[in-house]
Coordinates of C-alpha atoms in Angstrom, one line a residue:
M1 CA 15.6 -4.5 -10.6
G2 CA 12.2 -2.9 -11.3
A3 CA 11.3 0.4 -9.6
I4 CA 7.9 1.2 -8.0
T5 CA 6.1 4.2 -9.5
S6 CA 4.7 7.0 -7.4
A7 CA 1.2 6.1 -8.5
E8 CA 1.7 2.5 -7.3
L9 CA 3.1 3.8 -4.0
N10 CA 0.2 6.1 -3.5
F11 CA -2.2 3.2 -4.1
L12 CA -0.4 1.0 -1.6
I13 CA -0.5 3.8 1.0
F14 CA -4.2 4.4 0.2
R15 CA -4.9 0.6 0.7
Y16 CA -2.9 0.6 4.0
L17 CA -4.9 3.5 5.4
Q18 CA -8.1 1.9 4.3
E19 CA -7.2 -1.5 5.9
S20 CA -6.0 0.1 9.1
G21 CA -9.3 1.8 9.5
F22 CA -8.2 5.4 8.7
I23 CA -11.1 5.7 6.3
H24 CA -11.2 9.5 6.3
A25 CA -7.5 9.8 5.7
A26 CA -7.8 7.2 2.9
F27 CA -10.6 9.2 1.2
T28 CA -8.6 12.4 1.4
L29 CA -5.5 10.8 -0.1
G30 CA -7.6 9.0 -2.8
Y31 CA -9.2 12.2 -3.8
E32 CA -6.1 14.4 -3.9
A33 CA -3.8 11.8 -5.5
G34 CA -6.4 10.8 -8.1
I35 CA -6.2 7.1 -7.1
H36 CA -9.1 6.2 -9.3
K37 CA -7.3 7.6 -12.4
G38 CA -4.2 5.4 -11.9
G39 CA -5.7 2.3 -13.6
I40 CA -4.6 0.0 -10.9
D41 CA -6.8 -3.0 -10.3
G42 CA -7.3 -3.2 -6.6
N43 CA -8.4 -6.8 -6.8
L44 CA -4.9 -7.8 -7.7
V45 CA -3.3 -6.2 -4.7
P46 CA -3.4 -8.5 -1.7
P47 CA -4.3 -7.2 1.8
G48 CA -1.3 -5.8 3.7
A49 CA 0.7 -5.2 0.6
L50 CA 2.5 -2.1 1.8
I51 CA 3.6 -3.8 5.1
T52 CA 4.6 -6.9 3.1
I53 CA 6.8 -4.9 0.7
V54 CA 8.5 -3.0 3.6
Q55 CA 9.1 -6.3 5.5
K56 CA 10.3 -8.1 2.5
G57 CA 12.5 -5.2 1.6
L58 CA 14.2 -5.4 5.0
Q59 CA 14.7 -9.1 4.6
Y60 CA 16.1 -8.6 1.2
I61 CA 18.6 -6.0 2.3
E62 CA 19.7 -8.2 5.2
L63 CA 20.0 -11.3 2.9
E64 CA 21.9 -9.5 0.2
A65 CA 24.2 -7.8 2.7
N66 CA 25.3 -11.2 3.9
T67 CA 26.0 -12.6 0.5
D68 CA 29.6 -11.3 0.3
E69 CA 31.4 -9.4 2.9
N70 CA 34.1 -8.5 0.4
D71 CA 32.2 -6.2 -2.0
E72 CA 35.2 -5.1 -3.9
D73 CA 34.6 -7.8 -6.6
V74 CA 30.8 -7.5 -6.6
A75 CA 29.4 -5.9 -9.7
K76 CA 27.4 -2.8 -8.7
D77 CA 24.3 -3.9 -10.6
F78 CA 24.3 -7.4 -9.2
A79 CA 21.0 -8.2 -7.4
L80 CA 20.4 -11.7 -6.0
L81 CA 16.6 -11.3 -5.8
E82 CA 13.9 -9.8 -8.1
P83 CA 11.0 -7.6 -6.7
L84 CA 8.4 -10.3 -7.5
E85 CA 10.4 -12.9 -5.6
I86 CA 10.7 -10.5 -2.6
I87 CA 6.9 -10.1 -2.4
T88 CA 5.8 -13.7 -3.2
K89 CA 8.5 -15.9 -1.5
N90 CA 8.9 -16.6 2.2
V91 CA 12.3 -16.2 4.0
E92 CA 13.3 -19.8 3.6
E93 CA 12.7 -19.8 -0.2
L94 CA 14.6 -16.5 -0.5
Q95 CA 17.5 -18.0 1.4
Q96 CA 17.6 -21.0 -1.0
I97 CA 17.5 -18.6 -4.0
V98 CA 20.3 -16.6 -2.5
K99 CA 22.4 -19.7 -1.8
K100 CA 21.9 -21.0 -5.4
R101 CA 22.8 -17.7 -7.0
K102 CA 25.7 -17.2 -4.6
R103 CA 27.0 -20.7 -5.7
E104 CA 26.6 -19.7 -9.3
K105 CA 28.4 -16.4 -8.7
T106 CA 31.1 -18.2 -6.8
Q107 CA 31.6 -20.6 -9.7
S108 CA 31.7 -17.7 -12.1
D109 CA 34.3 -16.0 -9.9
R110 CA 36.3 -19.2 -9.8
D111 CA 36.3 -19.4 -13.6
K112 CA 37.5 -15.8 -13.7
D113 CA 40.1 -16.6 -11.1
K114 CA 41.4 -19.5 -13.2
G115 CA 41.8 -17.2 -16.2
K116 CA 43.7 -14.7 -14.0
E117 CA 45.8 -17.5 -12.6
K118 CA 46.8 -18.6 -16.1
E119 CA 47.8 -15.1 -16.9
R120 CA 49.8 -14.9 -13.7
M121 CA 51.6 -18.2 -14.5
E122 CA 52.6 -16.8 -17.9
E123 CA 53.8 -13.6 -16.3
H124 CA 55.7 -15.6 -13.7
E125 CA 57.7 -17.4 -16.4
R126 CA 58.9 -14.0 -17.5
R127 CA 59.8 -12.8 -14.0
T128 CA 63.0 -13.5 -12.1
G129 CA 63.2 -16.1 -9.3
S130 CA 63.3 -13.4 -6.6
E131 CA 60.1 -11.9 -7.9
R132 CA 58.4 -15.3 -7.9
E133 CA 59.5 -15.9 -4.3
R134 CA 58.2 -12.6 -3.1
E135 CA 54.8 -13.2 -4.9
R136 CA 54.6 -16.7 -3.3
H137 CA 55.1 -15.1 0.1
D138 CA 52.4 -12.5 -0.6
K139 CA 50.0 -15.2 -1.7
E140 CA 50.6 -17.2 1.5
K141 CA 49.8 -14.1 3.5
E142 CA 46.6 -13.6 1.4
L143 CA 45.5 -17.2 2.0
E144 CA 46.1 -16.7 5.7
R145 CA 43.9 -13.6 5.7
D146 CA 41.2 -15.5 3.8
K147 CA 41.3 -18.2 6.4
D148 CA 41.0 -15.6 9.3
R149 CA 38.1 -13.9 7.5
A150 CA 36.3 -17.2 7.0
E151 CA 36.7 -18.0 10.7
R152 CA 35.3 -14.6 11.7
D153 CA 32.3 -15.2 9.3
R154 CA 31.6 -18.5 11.0
E155 CA 31.7 -16.8 14.5
Q156 CA 29.4 -14.0 13.3
D157 CA 26.9 -16.6 11.9
K158 CA 26.9 -18.5 15.2
E159 CA 26.3 -15.2 17.1
K160 CA 23.4 -14.3 14.7
E161 CA 21.8 -17.7 15.3
K162 CA 22.1 -17.3 19.0
Q163 CA 20.5 -13.8 18.9
H164 CA 17.7 -15.1 16.7
A165 CA 17.0 -17.9 19.2
E166 CA 17.0 -15.4 22.1
R167 CA 14.5 -13.1 20.1
I168 CA 12.2 -16.1 19.6
D169 CA 12.4 -17.0 23.3
K170 CA 11.7 -13.4 24.2
V171 CA 8.6 -13.1 21.9
K172 CA 6.9 -16.2 23.2
P173 CA 6.4 -15.1 26.8
E174 CA 5.1 -11.7 25.5
E175 CA 2.6 -13.5 23.3
D176 CA 1.5 -15.6 26.3
S177 CA 1.1 -12.5 28.5
L178 CA -1.0 -10.8 25.8
A179 CA -3.3 -13.8 25.8
G180 CA -3.9 -13.2 29.5
G181 CA -3.2 -16.8 30.4
G182 CA -6.4 -17.9 28.6
P183 CA -6.8 -19.4 25.2
T184 CA -5.2 -17.6 22.3
P185 CA -7.5 -16.0 19.7
M186 CA -6.8 -18.9 17.4
D187 CA -7.8 -21.4 20.1
V188 CA -11.1 -19.5 20.6
C189 CA -11.7 -19.4 16.9
T190 CA -11.3 -23.2 16.4
T191 CA -13.7 -24.1 19.2
A192 CA -16.6 -22.5 17.4
H193 CA -18.9 -24.2 14.8
E194 CA -17.6 -23.3 11.4
I195 CA -20.3 -22.1 9.0
S196 CA -19.7 -23.8 5.6
S197 CA -19.5 -21.7 2.5
A198 CA -22.2 -24.0 1.1
D199 CA -24.6 -22.5 3.7
V200 CA -23.8 -18.9 2.7
T201 CA -25.4 -16.8 -0.1
V202 CA -22.8 -14.6 -1.8
L203 CA -24.1 -11.5 -3.5
E204 CA -21.9 -10.4 -6.4
G205 CA -22.1 -7.4 -8.6
H206 CA -20.2 -4.6 -6.9
S207 CA -16.8 -3.8 -8.6
S208 CA -15.1 -2.3 -5.5
E209 CA -15.1 -2.7 -1.7
V210 CA -18.5 -2.8 0.0
F211 CA -18.4 -0.4 2.9
A212 CA -22.0 -0.4 4.3
C213 CA -25.0 -2.7 4.5
A214 CA -28.4 -2.4 6.1
W215 CA -31.5 -4.6 6.2
S216 CA -34.9 -2.9 5.6
P217 CA -37.0 -2.8 8.8
A218 CA -39.9 -4.1 6.6
G219 CA -39.6 -7.1 4.3
S220 CA -36.6 -8.9 3.1
L221 CA -34.6 -6.2 1.4
L222 CA -30.9 -5.6 2.0
A223 CA -29.1 -2.4 0.9
S224 CA -25.3 -2.2 0.3
G225 CA -23.0 0.7 -0.5
S226 CA -19.7 0.5 -2.3
G227 CA -16.6 2.3 -3.5
D228 CA -17.9 1.6 -7.1
S229 CA -20.2 4.7 -6.8
T230 CA -23.3 2.5 -6.5
A231 CA -25.6 1.3 -3.8
R232 CA -27.7 -1.9 -4.4
I233 CA -31.0 -3.1 -3.0
W234 CA -31.1 -6.9 -3.0
T235 CA -34.3 -9.0 -2.5
I236 CA -33.4 -11.8 -0.2
P237 CA -35.7 -14.9 -0.4
D238 CA -37.2 -16.1 2.9
G239 CA -35.8 -19.7 2.6
P240 CA -32.4 -21.0 3.8
C241 CA -29.2 -19.4 2.5
G242 CA -26.6 -21.2 0.5
S243 CA -25.2 -21.9 -2.9
I244 CA -27.1 -25.2 -3.2
T245 CA -30.5 -24.1 -2.0
Q246 CA -30.6 -20.9 -4.1
S247 CA -32.3 -21.9 -7.4
S248 CA -32.0 -18.4 -8.8
P249 CA -29.9 -15.3 -7.9
P250 CA -31.6 -12.7 -5.7
G251 CA -33.2 -9.8 -7.5
V252 CA -31.2 -6.5 -7.4
H253 CA -31.7 -2.8 -8.1
V254 CA -28.5 -0.9 -8.9
L255 CA -28.6 2.7 -7.5
K256 CA -26.1 4.6 -9.7
H257 CA -24.5 7.7 -8.1
F258 CA -23.1 9.0 -11.4
K259 CA -24.2 9.9 -14.9
G260 CA -22.9 8.2 -17.9
R261 CA -21.1 4.8 -18.2
T262 CA -18.0 5.3 -16.1
N263 CA -18.1 5.4 -12.3
E264 CA -16.3 8.2 -10.4
K265 CA -14.2 7.6 -7.3
S266 CA -15.5 10.9 -5.8
K267 CA -19.0 9.3 -5.6
D268 CA -18.1 6.4 -3.2
V269 CA -21.2 5.5 -1.2
T270 CA -20.0 6.0 2.4
T271 CA -23.2 5.5 4.4
L272 CA -26.8 4.5 4.1
D273 CA -29.9 4.2 6.2
W274 CA -33.6 3.1 5.8
N275 CA -36.5 5.1 7.2
G276 CA -38.6 3.4 9.9
E277 CA -41.2 2.1 7.5
G278 CA -38.6 0.6 5.1
T279 CA -40.1 2.6 2.1
L280 CA -37.2 5.0 1.5
L281 CA -33.4 4.5 1.5
A282 CA -31.0 7.4 2.1
T283 CA -27.4 7.2 0.8
G284 CA -24.5 9.5 1.6
S285 CA -21.7 9.9 -0.8
Y286 CA -18.1 11.2 -1.1
D287 CA -19.4 13.9 -3.5
G288 CA -21.2 15.6 -0.5
Q289 CA -24.7 14.8 -1.8
A290 CA -27.4 12.8 0.0
R291 CA -29.8 10.8 -2.2
I292 CA -33.2 9.4 -1.5
W293 CA -34.3 6.2 -3.2
S294 CA -37.5 4.2 -3.3
R295 CA -37.4 0.5 -2.3
D296 CA -37.6 -0.2 -6.1
G297 CA -34.3 1.7 -6.7
E298 CA -35.9 4.9 -8.1
L299 CA -34.0 8.1 -7.3
K300 CA -36.6 10.4 -5.5
Q301 CA -34.4 13.3 -4.4
T302 CA -30.9 14.6 -4.4
L303 CA -29.9 16.9 -1.5
F304 CA -27.3 19.5 -2.2
K305 CA -25.8 21.7 0.5
H306 CA -22.8 20.0 2.0
K307 CA -19.4 21.0 0.7
G308 CA -17.6 17.8 1.6
P309 CA -18.1 14.0 1.9
I310 CA -21.0 12.8 4.0
F311 CA -19.9 10.2 6.6
S312 CA -23.1 9.7 8.6
L313 CA -26.8 9.8 7.7
K314 CA -29.7 9.0 10.0
W315 CA -33.6 9.2 9.9
N316 CA -35.4 10.1 13.1
K317 CA -37.9 7.7 14.4
K318 CA -40.9 9.7 13.2
G319 CA -39.4 9.9 9.7
D320 CA -40.1 13.6 9.2
F321 CA -36.4 14.6 9.5
L322 CA -33.2 13.3 8.0
L323 CA -29.8 14.1 9.6
S324 CA -26.5 14.3 7.8
G325 CA -22.9 14.9 9.0
S326 CA -20.1 15.9 6.7
V327 CA -16.4 16.5 6.4
D328 CA -17.3 20.2 5.9
K329 CA -17.6 20.4 9.7
T330 CA -21.4 20.8 9.7
A331 CA -24.6 18.7 10.3
I332 CA -27.8 19.4 8.4
V333 CA -31.4 18.5 9.3
W334 CA -33.5 18.0 6.1
D335 CA -37.3 18.3 6.2
T336 CA -38.6 15.1 4.5
K337 CA -41.9 16.7 3.4
T338 CA -40.2 19.4 1.3
W339 CA -36.6 18.0 1.1
E340 CA -35.3 21.5 2.0
C341 CA -32.6 22.2 4.6
K342 CA -34.4 22.8 7.9
Q343 CA -31.3 23.9 9.7
Q344 CA -27.5 23.7 9.3
F345 CA -25.5 23.3 12.5
E346 CA -22.0 24.7 12.3
F347 CA -20.5 24.0 15.8
H348 CA -17.5 21.8 15.0
S349 CA -14.0 23.1 14.0
A350 CA -13.1 19.9 12.1
P351 CA -14.9 17.2 10.1
T352 CA -18.1 15.7 11.5
L353 CA -17.7 11.9 11.7
D354 CA -20.9 10.6 13.2
V355 CA -24.5 11.8 14.1
D356 CA -27.2 10.1 16.1
W357 CA -30.8 11.1 17.1
R358 CA -31.7 11.3 20.7
N359 CA -35.4 11.8 20.0
N360 CA -37.4 13.2 17.1
N361 CA -36.0 16.7 17.4
S362 CA -32.6 16.5 19.2
F363 CA -29.4 14.7 18.3
A364 CA -25.7 14.5 19.0
T365 CA -22.7 15.0 16.7
C366 CA -19.0 14.1 17.0
S367 CA -15.9 15.2 15.2
T368 CA -12.1 15.0 14.6
D369 CA -11.9 18.1 16.9
N370 CA -12.4 15.7 19.9
M371 CA -15.7 17.3 20.8
I372 CA -19.3 16.1 21.1
Y373 CA -22.3 18.4 20.8
V374 CA -26.0 17.8 21.6
C375 CA -28.2 19.9 19.4
K376 CA -31.9 20.7 19.1
I377 CA -33.8 21.8 16.0
G378 CA -34.6 25.5 16.4
D379 CA -31.7 26.2 18.8
Q380 CA -28.8 28.3 17.5
R381 CA -26.3 27.0 20.1
P382 CA -25.6 23.4 21.4
V383 CA -27.8 22.2 24.2
K384 CA -24.8 20.5 25.7
S385 CA -21.1 20.2 24.9
F386 CA -19.1 17.2 26.0
S387 CA -15.3 17.5 26.1
G388 CA -12.9 14.9 27.5
H389 CA -11.6 12.8 24.6
Q390 CA -8.0 13.4 23.7
S391 CA -8.3 12.4 20.0
E392 CA -10.9 12.3 17.3
V393 CA -14.3 10.8 18.3
N394 CA -15.2 8.1 15.8
A395 CA -18.7 7.2 16.8
I396 CA -21.6 8.2 19.1
K397 CA -24.7 6.2 20.1
W398 CA -27.7 7.1 22.4
D399 CA -28.9 4.2 24.5
P400 CA -32.5 3.0 23.8
T401 CA -34.1 5.5 26.2
G402 CA -32.1 8.5 25.0
S403 CA -30.7 9.2 28.5
L404 CA -27.1 8.0 28.1
L405 CA -24.7 8.8 25.2
A406 CA -21.8 6.5 24.4
S407 CA -18.7 7.6 22.5
C408 CA -15.5 6.0 21.3
S409 CA -12.2 7.6 20.1
D410 CA -8.7 7.2 18.7
D411 CA -7.6 7.9 22.3
W412 CA -8.3 4.2 23.1
T413 CA -11.2 5.0 25.4
A414 CA -15.0 4.7 25.3
K415 CA -17.0 7.1 27.5
I416 CA -20.6 7.3 28.6
W417 CA -22.2 10.7 29.1
S418 CA -25.4 12.0 30.8
M419 CA -27.3 15.1 30.1
K420 CA -27.4 15.6 33.9
Q421 CA -23.6 16.3 34.2
E422 CA -20.7 17.9 32.4
K423 CA -18.1 15.1 32.9
C424 CA -18.5 11.6 31.6
V425 CA -20.3 9.1 33.8
Y426 CA -17.9 6.3 32.9
D427 CA -14.5 6.3 31.2
F428 CA -13.6 2.8 29.9
K429 CA -9.8 2.6 29.3
E430 CA -9.2 -1.2 28.9
H431 CA -8.6 -1.1 25.1
T432 CA -5.0 -0.9 23.9
K433 CA -5.6 0.7 20.5
E434 CA -8.1 3.0 18.7
I435 CA -11.8 2.1 19.1
Y436 CA -13.6 2.2 15.8
T437 CA -17.3 1.7 16.7
I438 CA -19.7 1.0 19.6
R439 CA -23.2 -0.5 19.9
W440 CA -25.9 -0.6 22.6
S441 CA -27.7 -3.8 23.3
P442 CA -31.5 -3.7 22.5
T443 CA -32.2 -4.6 26.2
G444 CA -33.3 -2.9 29.4
P445 CA -36.0 -0.2 30.0
G446 CA -37.7 1.1 26.9
T447 CA -36.9 -2.0 24.7
N448 CA -38.6 -5.2 23.7
N449 CA -36.3 -7.0 26.2
P450 CA -36.9 -5.0 29.4
N451 CA -35.8 -7.8 31.8
Q452 CA -32.3 -8.1 30.4
Q453 CA -29.5 -5.8 31.5
L454 CA -28.3 -2.9 29.3
L455 CA -24.8 -3.6 27.7
L456 CA -22.4 -1.6 25.5
A457 CA -20.1 -3.3 23.0
S458 CA -16.9 -1.6 21.8
A459 CA -14.9 -2.8 18.8
S460 CA -11.2 -1.9 18.5
F461 CA -8.1 -2.0 16.4
D462 CA -6.5 -4.1 19.3
S463 CA -8.5 -7.0 17.7
T464 CA -10.9 -7.3 20.7
I465 CA -14.5 -6.5 21.5
K466 CA -15.3 -5.5 25.0
L467 CA -18.8 -5.9 26.6
W468 CA -19.5 -3.3 29.4
E469 CA -22.2 -3.6 32.0
V470 CA -23.5 -0.1 32.2
E471 CA -25.4 0.1 35.5
Q472 CA -22.2 -0.4 37.5
G473 CA -19.7 0.7 34.8
R474 CA -17.7 -2.6 34.7
L475 CA -16.1 -4.8 32.1
L476 CA -18.2 -7.9 31.6
Y477 CA -16.2 -9.7 28.9
S478 CA -13.2 -9.1 26.7
L479 CA -13.9 -11.1 23.5
A480 CA -10.6 -12.1 22.0
G481 CA -11.4 -14.1 18.9
H482 CA -10.2 -11.9 16.1
R483 CA -6.6 -11.5 14.9
Q484 CA -6.9 -8.1 13.3
P485 CA -8.8 -4.8 13.8
V486 CA -12.6 -5.2 14.4
Y487 CA -14.6 -2.8 12.3
S488 CA -18.2 -3.7 13.1
V489 CA -20.4 -5.3 15.8
A490 CA -24.2 -5.8 15.9
F491 CA -26.5 -7.2 18.6
S492 CA -29.2 -9.6 17.5
P493 CA -32.8 -8.2 18.0
G494 CA -33.2 -10.2 21.1
G495 CA -29.9 -9.1 22.6
E496 CA -28.7 -12.7 23.2
Y497 CA -26.1 -12.7 20.5
L498 CA -23.4 -10.4 19.1
A499 CA -22.0 -10.6 15.5
S500 CA -18.6 -9.1 14.8
G501 CA -16.6 -8.5 11.6
S502 CA -12.9 -8.0 11.3
L503 CA -10.1 -7.3 8.8
D504 CA -9.0 -10.9 9.6
Q505 CA -11.8 -12.0 7.2
C506 CA -13.8 -13.7 10.0
L507 CA -17.4 -13.1 11.1
H508 CA -18.0 -14.4 14.6
I509 CA -21.3 -14.9 16.4
W510 CA -20.9 -14.7 20.2
S511 CA -23.1 -15.7 23.1
V512 CA -23.6 -12.5 25.1
K513 CA -24.4 -14.5 28.2
E514 CA -21.3 -16.8 28.1
G515 CA -18.8 -14.5 26.3
R516 CA -17.8 -17.2 23.8
I517 CA -17.9 -17.8 20.0
L518 CA -20.8 -20.0 18.9
K519 CA -20.3 -19.9 15.2
T520 CA -17.8 -18.4 12.8
Y521 CA -17.6 -17.8 9.0
R522 CA -14.3 -17.2 7.2
G523 CA -14.7 -15.1 4.0
S524 CA -12.1 -14.0 1.5
G525 CA -11.8 -10.3 2.4
G526 CA -11.8 -7.9 5.3
I527 CA -15.3 -7.2 6.7
F528 CA -16.5 -3.6 7.0
E529 CA -20.0 -4.1 8.4
V530 CA -22.3 -6.8 9.8
C531 CA -26.0 -6.5 10.4
W532 CA -29.0 -8.7 11.5
N533 CA -32.4 -8.7 9.8
K534 CA -35.4 -7.7 12.0
E535 CA -36.3 -11.3 12.9
G536 CA -32.7 -12.2 13.9
S537 CA -32.8 -15.1 11.5
K538 CA -30.2 -13.9 9.0
I539 CA -26.9 -12.0 9.2
A540 CA -25.3 -9.9 6.4
A541 CA -21.7 -8.9 6.1
C542 CA -20.0 -6.7 3.5
F543 CA -16.4 -7.4 2.4
S544 CA -13.4 -5.7 0.9
N545 CA -13.4 -8.3 -2.0
N546 CA -16.6 -6.6 -3.5
T547 CA -19.1 -9.1 -2.1
V548 CA -21.9 -9.2 0.4
C549 CA -22.5 -12.5 2.2
I550 CA -25.7 -13.7 3.9
M551 CA -26.1 -16.6 6.3
D552 CA -28.8 -18.1 8.4
F553 CA -28.7 -18.1 12.2
R554 CA -30.4 -20.8 14.3
M555 CA -29.4 -22.2 17.6

């Protein structure tokens, strides 16, 4: 039976952390364990491999344990199942294999027993009548014991079947209660219009997972950032998407974050952001450097000062400052005229996970230290400190007017804060697992849609998205169409629709007004980010299978 190597186990744990949304922990493990040096092709490892191996291992142990209660005659190196069979076969197939091999072993044992029986007969001939009588008596007792043992085994099998049936009956009502009496997520998914793969443009070129994507606010450019140490700027034609309608592949500029031929895992592109005019793209990397590129893919500037991976990067609206947040616990404001560090903010006691501008000269930061700080350029201390989360704060976002700040955390809550008070205005506790990200709707005062109410969307590892009506602080809809953690949500420019992407490989487009799925697209990899173009006519999604997909949206 083949053994798993430590390098393979490290890779499986790395992928498990990545797929479970523990991106920061995955980066740390990947860096310290030298995952990129292991030579393992991630494309050959299916999603959920670690869980599969553990589950299959448990099944294997149970199956093998039941093959022979009398292990005195079982050879110590006898294994009924091979590792590949454990991973690739389902339970029924494994049981058939076990039965077949058990029959083969039984036949082999019978042949051995016949040989032994012949030897015993020859021995009997040499023994006295009294010895043969005693042996016959012992043999009868042995047969009686075998009969009793077989009866016990049958009783145990019946009891196991009964317990299994009880477990299934018990699970069913729990699943029903989780569905809240309404349609199950699968039911919701099937009621939507399925987007055909023929109507989707697939952008290929990255050689590792694509973590981030963003449309340029000007023109039809889409940027993507990947674990292959490159970002790419794709030129997307204005016409309809799809494999049939595309006469030629979209043009692409490859933005290499390494020198030489080989890519380096330490230069994963973790975040990217266009400036307001769409003339410059900023990328943040695991090597701690921020890079500025022209729309033609030319490297304009490299910004060195962070001592750890950059996880968040944002231009202010005016475009004169760029803000970066890093694992080194700090946030830096860069002057885009000179590309020098304007100010470094060292308030957090742990890695900075997200940053967001409030206006052109003040912003908020959040961290794994559970804290949120509001900072202002020129001030040496935070303008405001928000404490209340009980675990790391994953994301923060100011509302369109800059008056309310939303945050989400591993403590399963989303909170809304105001500069006018210390404690949170609202504390939303309806999620049942970690909340990965949040987004405000582009509606209400100060937006292009002032007559629509302001909403907040939160995406969670509990597989749901929740829509909150902020004026009264109430839950508007719980959107239960996904089957696995939801990594990304994005409102359409008009605020009428919401796109969501999940590890379940589905991209859903929801009606915000009705709280139901209108369209859905099933890809072939987990989805890390979704985004709309400025017209709201196209949606992009980046996948764990190294691709970026683009589809048209019309109602």
